[in-house]
XYZ file of C-alpha atoms in Angstrom:
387
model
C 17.606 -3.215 8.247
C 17.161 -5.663 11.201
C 20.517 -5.879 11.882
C 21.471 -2.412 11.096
C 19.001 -1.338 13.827
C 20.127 -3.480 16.178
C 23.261 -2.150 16.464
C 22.096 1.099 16.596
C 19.677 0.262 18.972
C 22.550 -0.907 21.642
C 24.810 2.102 21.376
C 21.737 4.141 21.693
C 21.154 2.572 25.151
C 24.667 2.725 26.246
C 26.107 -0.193 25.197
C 29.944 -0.287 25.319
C 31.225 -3.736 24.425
C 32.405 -4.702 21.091
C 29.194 -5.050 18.636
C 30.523 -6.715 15.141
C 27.899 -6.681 12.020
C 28.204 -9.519 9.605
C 26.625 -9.394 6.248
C 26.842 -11.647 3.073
C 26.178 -9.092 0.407
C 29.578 -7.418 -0.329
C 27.991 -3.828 -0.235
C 27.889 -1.130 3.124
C 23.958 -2.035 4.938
C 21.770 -0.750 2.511
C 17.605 -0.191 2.657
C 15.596 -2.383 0.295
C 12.371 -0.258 -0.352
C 14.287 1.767 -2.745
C 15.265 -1.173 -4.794
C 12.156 -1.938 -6.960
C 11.659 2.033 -7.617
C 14.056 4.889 -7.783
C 17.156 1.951 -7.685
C 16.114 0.231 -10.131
C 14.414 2.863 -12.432
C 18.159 4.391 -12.357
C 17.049 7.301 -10.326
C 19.653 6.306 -7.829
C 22.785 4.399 -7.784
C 22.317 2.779 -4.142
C 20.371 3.386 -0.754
C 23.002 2.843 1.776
C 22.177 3.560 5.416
C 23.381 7.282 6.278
C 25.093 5.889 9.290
C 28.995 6.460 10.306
C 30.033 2.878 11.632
C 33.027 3.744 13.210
C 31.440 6.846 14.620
C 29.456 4.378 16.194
C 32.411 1.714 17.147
C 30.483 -0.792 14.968
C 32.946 -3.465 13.143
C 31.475 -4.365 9.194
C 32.122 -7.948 8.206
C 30.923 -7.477 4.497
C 30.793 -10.494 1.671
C 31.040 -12.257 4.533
C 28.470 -15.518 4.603
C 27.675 -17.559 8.030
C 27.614 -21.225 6.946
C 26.298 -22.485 10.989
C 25.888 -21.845 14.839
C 27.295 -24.255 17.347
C 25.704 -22.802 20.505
C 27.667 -25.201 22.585
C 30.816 -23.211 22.396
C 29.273 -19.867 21.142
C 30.616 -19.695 17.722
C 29.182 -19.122 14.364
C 31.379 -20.434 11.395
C 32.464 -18.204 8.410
C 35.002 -19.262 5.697
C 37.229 -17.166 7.450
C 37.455 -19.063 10.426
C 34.809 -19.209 13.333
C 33.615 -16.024 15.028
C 32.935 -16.597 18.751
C 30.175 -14.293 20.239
C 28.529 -13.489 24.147
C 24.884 -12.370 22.325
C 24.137 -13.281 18.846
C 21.227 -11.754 16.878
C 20.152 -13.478 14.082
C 19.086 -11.105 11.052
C 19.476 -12.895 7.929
C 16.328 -11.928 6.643
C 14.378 -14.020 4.051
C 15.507 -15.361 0.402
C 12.681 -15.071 -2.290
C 11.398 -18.635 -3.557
C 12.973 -19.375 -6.845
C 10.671 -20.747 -9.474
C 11.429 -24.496 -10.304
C 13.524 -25.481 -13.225
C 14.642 -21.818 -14.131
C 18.054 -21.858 -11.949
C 20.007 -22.083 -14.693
C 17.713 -20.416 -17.678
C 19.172 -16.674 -18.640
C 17.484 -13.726 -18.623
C 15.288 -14.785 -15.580
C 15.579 -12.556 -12.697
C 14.853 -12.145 -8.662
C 14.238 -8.580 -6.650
C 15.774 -9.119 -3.580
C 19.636 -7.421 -2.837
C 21.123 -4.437 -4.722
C 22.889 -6.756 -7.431
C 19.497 -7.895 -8.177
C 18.438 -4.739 -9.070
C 21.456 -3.510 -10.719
C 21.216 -6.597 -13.057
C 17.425 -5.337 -13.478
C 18.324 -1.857 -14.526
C 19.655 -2.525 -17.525
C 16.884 -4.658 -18.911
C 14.064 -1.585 -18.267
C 16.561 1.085 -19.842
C 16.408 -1.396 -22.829
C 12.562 -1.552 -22.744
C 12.764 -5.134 -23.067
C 9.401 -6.949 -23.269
C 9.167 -8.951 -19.488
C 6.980 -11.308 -18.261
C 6.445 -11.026 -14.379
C 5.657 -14.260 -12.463
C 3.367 -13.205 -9.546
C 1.512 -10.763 -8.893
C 2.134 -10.227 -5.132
C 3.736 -6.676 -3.483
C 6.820 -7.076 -5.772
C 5.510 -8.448 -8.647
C 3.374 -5.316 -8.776
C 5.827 -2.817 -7.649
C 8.343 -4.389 -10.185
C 5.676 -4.178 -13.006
C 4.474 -0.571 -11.835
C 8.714 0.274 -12.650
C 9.127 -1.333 -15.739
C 5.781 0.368 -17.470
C 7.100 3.674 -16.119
C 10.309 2.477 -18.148
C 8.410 2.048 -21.150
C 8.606 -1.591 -21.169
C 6.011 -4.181 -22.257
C 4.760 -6.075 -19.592
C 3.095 -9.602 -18.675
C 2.293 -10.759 -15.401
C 1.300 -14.528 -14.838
C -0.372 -15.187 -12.188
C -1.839 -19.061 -10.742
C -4.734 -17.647 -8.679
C -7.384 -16.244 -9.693
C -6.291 -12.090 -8.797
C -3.780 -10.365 -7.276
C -2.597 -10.882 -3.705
C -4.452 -14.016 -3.569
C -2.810 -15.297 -0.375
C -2.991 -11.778 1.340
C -6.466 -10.450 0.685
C -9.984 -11.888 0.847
C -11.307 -11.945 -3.259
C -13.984 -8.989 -2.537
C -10.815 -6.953 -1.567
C -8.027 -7.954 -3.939
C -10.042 -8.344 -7.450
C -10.941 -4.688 -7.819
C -6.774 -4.272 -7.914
C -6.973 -6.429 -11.066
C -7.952 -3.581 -12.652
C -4.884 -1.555 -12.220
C -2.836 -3.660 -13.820
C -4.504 -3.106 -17.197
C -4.822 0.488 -16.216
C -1.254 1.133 -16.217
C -0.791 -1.165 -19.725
C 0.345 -4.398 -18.162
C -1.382 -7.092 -19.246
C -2.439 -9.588 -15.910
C -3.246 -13.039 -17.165
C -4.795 -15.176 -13.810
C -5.386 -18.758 -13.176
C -2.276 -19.124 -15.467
C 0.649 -21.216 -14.769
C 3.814 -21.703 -15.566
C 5.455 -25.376 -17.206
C 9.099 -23.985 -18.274
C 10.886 -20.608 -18.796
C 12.940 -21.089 -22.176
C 15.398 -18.236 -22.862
C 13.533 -15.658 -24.068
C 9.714 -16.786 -23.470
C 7.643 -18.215 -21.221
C 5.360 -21.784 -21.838
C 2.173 -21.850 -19.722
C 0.454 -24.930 -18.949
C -2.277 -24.416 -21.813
C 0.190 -23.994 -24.300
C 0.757 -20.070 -24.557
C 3.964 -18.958 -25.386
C 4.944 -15.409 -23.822
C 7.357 -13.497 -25.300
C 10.192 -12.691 -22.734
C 13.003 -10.506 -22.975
C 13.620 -11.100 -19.479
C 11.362 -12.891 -16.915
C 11.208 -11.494 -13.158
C 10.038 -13.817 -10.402
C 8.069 -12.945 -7.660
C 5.965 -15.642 -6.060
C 7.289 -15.547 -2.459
C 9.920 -15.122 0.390
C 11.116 -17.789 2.440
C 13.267 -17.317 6.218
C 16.726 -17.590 5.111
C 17.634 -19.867 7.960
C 19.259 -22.606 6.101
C 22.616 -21.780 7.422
C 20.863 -22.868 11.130
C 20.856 -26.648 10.135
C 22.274 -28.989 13.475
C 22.419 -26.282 15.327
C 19.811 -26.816 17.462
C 17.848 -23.931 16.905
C 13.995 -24.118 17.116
C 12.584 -23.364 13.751
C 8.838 -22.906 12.698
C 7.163 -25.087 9.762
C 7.678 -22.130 7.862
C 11.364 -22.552 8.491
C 11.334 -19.288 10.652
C 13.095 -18.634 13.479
C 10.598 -19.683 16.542
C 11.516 -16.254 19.065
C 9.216 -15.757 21.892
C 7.752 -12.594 23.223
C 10.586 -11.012 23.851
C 13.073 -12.034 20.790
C 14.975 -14.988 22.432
C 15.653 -18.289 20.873
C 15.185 -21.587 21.878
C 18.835 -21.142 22.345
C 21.148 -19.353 25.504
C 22.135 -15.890 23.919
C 20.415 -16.100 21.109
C 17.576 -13.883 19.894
C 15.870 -13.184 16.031
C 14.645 -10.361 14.466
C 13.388 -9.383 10.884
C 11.870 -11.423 8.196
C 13.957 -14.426 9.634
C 11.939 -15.075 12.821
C 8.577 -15.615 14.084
C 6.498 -14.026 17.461
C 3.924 -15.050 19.671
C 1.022 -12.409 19.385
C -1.024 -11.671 22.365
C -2.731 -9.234 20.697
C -3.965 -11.286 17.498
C -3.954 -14.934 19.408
C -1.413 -15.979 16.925
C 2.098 -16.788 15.902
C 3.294 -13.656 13.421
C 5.537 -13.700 10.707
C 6.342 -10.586 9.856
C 8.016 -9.535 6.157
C 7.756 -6.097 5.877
C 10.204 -2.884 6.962
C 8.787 -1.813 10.050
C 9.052 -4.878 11.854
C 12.766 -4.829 10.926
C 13.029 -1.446 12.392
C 10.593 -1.861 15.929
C 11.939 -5.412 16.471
C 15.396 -3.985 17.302
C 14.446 -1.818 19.792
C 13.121 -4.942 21.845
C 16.339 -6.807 21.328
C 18.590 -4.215 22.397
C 16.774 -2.975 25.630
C 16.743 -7.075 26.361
C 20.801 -7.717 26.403
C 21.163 -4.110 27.630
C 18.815 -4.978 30.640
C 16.279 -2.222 29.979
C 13.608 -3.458 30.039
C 11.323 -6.562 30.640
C 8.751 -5.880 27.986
C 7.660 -7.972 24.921
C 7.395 -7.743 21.625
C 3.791 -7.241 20.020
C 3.429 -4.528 17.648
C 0.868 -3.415 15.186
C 2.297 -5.251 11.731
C 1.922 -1.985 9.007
C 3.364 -2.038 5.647
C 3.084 0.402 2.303
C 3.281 -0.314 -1.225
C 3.506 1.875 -4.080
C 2.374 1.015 -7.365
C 0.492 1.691 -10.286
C 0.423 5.287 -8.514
C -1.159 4.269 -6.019
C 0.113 4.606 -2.235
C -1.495 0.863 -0.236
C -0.795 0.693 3.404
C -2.144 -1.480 5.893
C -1.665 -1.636 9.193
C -3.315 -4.895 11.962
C -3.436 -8.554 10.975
C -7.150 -9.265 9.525
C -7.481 -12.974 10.229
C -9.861 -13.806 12.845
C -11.834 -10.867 11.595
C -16.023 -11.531 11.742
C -16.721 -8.250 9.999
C -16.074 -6.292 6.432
C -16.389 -2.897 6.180
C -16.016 -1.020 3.185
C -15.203 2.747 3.315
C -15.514 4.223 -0.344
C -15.641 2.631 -3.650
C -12.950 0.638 -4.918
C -13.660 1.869 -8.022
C -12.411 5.161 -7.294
C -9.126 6.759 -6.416
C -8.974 6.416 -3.225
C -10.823 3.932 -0.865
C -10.673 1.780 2.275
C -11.624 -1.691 3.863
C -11.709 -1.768 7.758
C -12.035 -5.278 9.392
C -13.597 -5.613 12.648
C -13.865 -8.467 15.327
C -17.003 -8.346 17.844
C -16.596 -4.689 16.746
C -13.090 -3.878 17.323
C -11.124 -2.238 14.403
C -8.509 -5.732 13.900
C -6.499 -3.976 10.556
C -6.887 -1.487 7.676
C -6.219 -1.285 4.282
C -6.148 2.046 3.029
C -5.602 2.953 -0.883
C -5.027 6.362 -1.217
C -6.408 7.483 1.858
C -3.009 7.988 4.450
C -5.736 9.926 6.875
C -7.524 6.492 7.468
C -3.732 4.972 8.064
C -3.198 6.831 10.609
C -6.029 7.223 12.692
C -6.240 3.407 12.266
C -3.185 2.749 13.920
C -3.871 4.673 16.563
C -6.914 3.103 17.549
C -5.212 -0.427 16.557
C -3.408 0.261 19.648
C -6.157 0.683 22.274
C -7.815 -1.328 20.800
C -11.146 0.659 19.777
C -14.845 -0.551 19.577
C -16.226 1.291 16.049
C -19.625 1.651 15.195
C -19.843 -0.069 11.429
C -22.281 2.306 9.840
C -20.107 5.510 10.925
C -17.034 3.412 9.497
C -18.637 2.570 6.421
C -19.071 6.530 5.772
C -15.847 7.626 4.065
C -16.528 11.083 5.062
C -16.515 10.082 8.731
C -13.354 9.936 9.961
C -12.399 6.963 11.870
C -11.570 8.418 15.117
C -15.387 9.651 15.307
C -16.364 6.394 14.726
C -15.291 4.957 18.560
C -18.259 4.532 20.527
């Protein structure tokens, strides 16, 4: 997506000079969303970008891997040969964290690229009994597809509920719940000592029945590839970009789920991994080298999730929050949790509720002073809430 958009972006703005997109995965630019539901429930063979790159003068290096950068002479090296470059925009994305000891183990799987999910397909049409380890956005999303197939399903999870590293517990146990709603079984505080072919072994002894094990527990920068280069990376092994996309490097910028930002808005350094900071982060890059524009790059983070037929959004970045405010029951269909700082709305989470979204990001933008007790009444809506 990141790098898709980029190019985009630049003939958009009148860019004429040669603009050449290279990708590892063999396959035409693709979106991922699709992957862990209508993809890889069979419902389509592929989600390729619905864009004519030659129409747009755009050259496709595909199955193409970069193995390093050597600013010094502007090249990046390929096993074809090196590839010299005037601008280069990194966009490799991140690489999900593979769980220890299971590289070699069959029937264990990842839900990352379109060959991920074409390996997957088979296994749900088969109504194989899986095991999910994780339950973060795509452990959920994965499980949500493979009950739909008809499939058995386990998912193992360390902590002690779901989206553990995301949400606060008052916020993220209630989701338990869907799990066992939708006939997955969610076992927390359980974790994993070896993945045999076909079962799991937890660290208490229980033996889990696997017909195939998915792993979800996490996404890492894939920035390996930037090793001597030079290049300023985070601890997190992100790309370090400042405000406006550039490197620590002449020429360089980052975009996507590969780099980090500076956040005037939140006070902190963001890491973004969701779709729509692949597609606004673009449109700061190429208004940058096209000489556009001056401004920086400091959006709203928002992402969806669909699962256990439920639509989750959330839009801000909740962590120096001083205030919870709930905005329904989370008991019911359809609820929300709105966190405030010295009563400013900060970021949403909205379950069913798309109104909330959107008024949320709206006033996420201002930014908006709320009165709590209007917020807290789900029959308010949140734009009547500014005082």
């Amino acid at each position: 997506m990141a790098g898709v958009q980029t190019a985009v972006a630049l003939r958009e703005g009148g860019f004429r000079d040669r603009i050449t997109l290279i990708g590892a995965e063999p396959h035409p630019p693709y979106d991922r969303p699709p992957l862990s539901k209508a993809v890889l429930l069979g419902q389509a063979d592929g989600s390729s970008f619905d864009i004519d790159f030659s129409a747009l003068s755009v050259e496709l290096r595909l199955g193409l891997p970069v193995t390093g950068l050597r600013p010094d002479v502007r090249e990046i090296d390929t096993p074809d040969g090196p590839v010299p470059y005037d601008v280069l925009v990194v966009a490799t994305g991140a690489e999900p964290v593979r769980l220890p000891g299971t590289e070699d183990v069959p029937g264990v799987h990842l839900l990352r690229t379109l060959d991920d999910a074409e390996r997957l397909r088979p296994v749900l049409a088969r109504q194989d009994a899986v095991v999910v380890v994780g339950a973060g956005w795509i452990g959920a999303e994965f499980a949500t597809a493979a009950r739909e197939a008809g499939c058995a399903v386990t998912v193992v999870e360390a902590a002690d509920r779901p989206l553990a590293g995301i949400f606060p517990a008052e916020v993220a146990a209630p989701m338990a719940g869907w799990y066992a709603e939708s006939g997955a079984e969610l076992l927390t505080h359980a974790r994993v000592a070896s993945v045999e072919p076909g079962a799991v072994v937890l660290a208490d002894g229980r033996r889990l029945p696997a017909g195939a094990v998915v792993v979800g527990i996490g996404a890492r920068p894939a920035t390996g590839w930037l090793a001597g280069s030079g290049m300023e990376l985070g601890p997190d092994g992100s790309v370090t970009a400042d405000e406006r996309l550039r490197t620590s490097l002449p020429g360089v910028y980052a975009v996507g789920d590969c780099a980090s930002f500076p956040s005037a808005r939140y006070g902190a350094r963001l890491l973004v991994h969701h779709w729509d900071n692949a597609l606004q982060g673009p449109r700061t890059v190429a208004a940058r080298i096209i000489g556009e524009t001056e401004g920086v790059y400091d959006p709203v983070p928002y992402f969806w999730s669909e699962q256990f037929g439920r639509f989750v959004q959330y839009a801000g970045h909740h962590a120096s929050a001083d205030t919870l405010v709930w905005r329904g029951d989370p008991a019911e269909a359809a609820w929300s949790v709105a966190w405030l700082r010295e009563g400013v709305l900060v970021a949403l989470l909205a379950v069913g509720r798309p109104r909330d979204l959107a008024q949320a990001r709206k006033l996420l933008e201002t930014p908006a002073h709320l009165d709590p007790h209007r917020v807290a009444d789900p029959t308010v809506p949140l734009k009547k809430a500014v005082v």
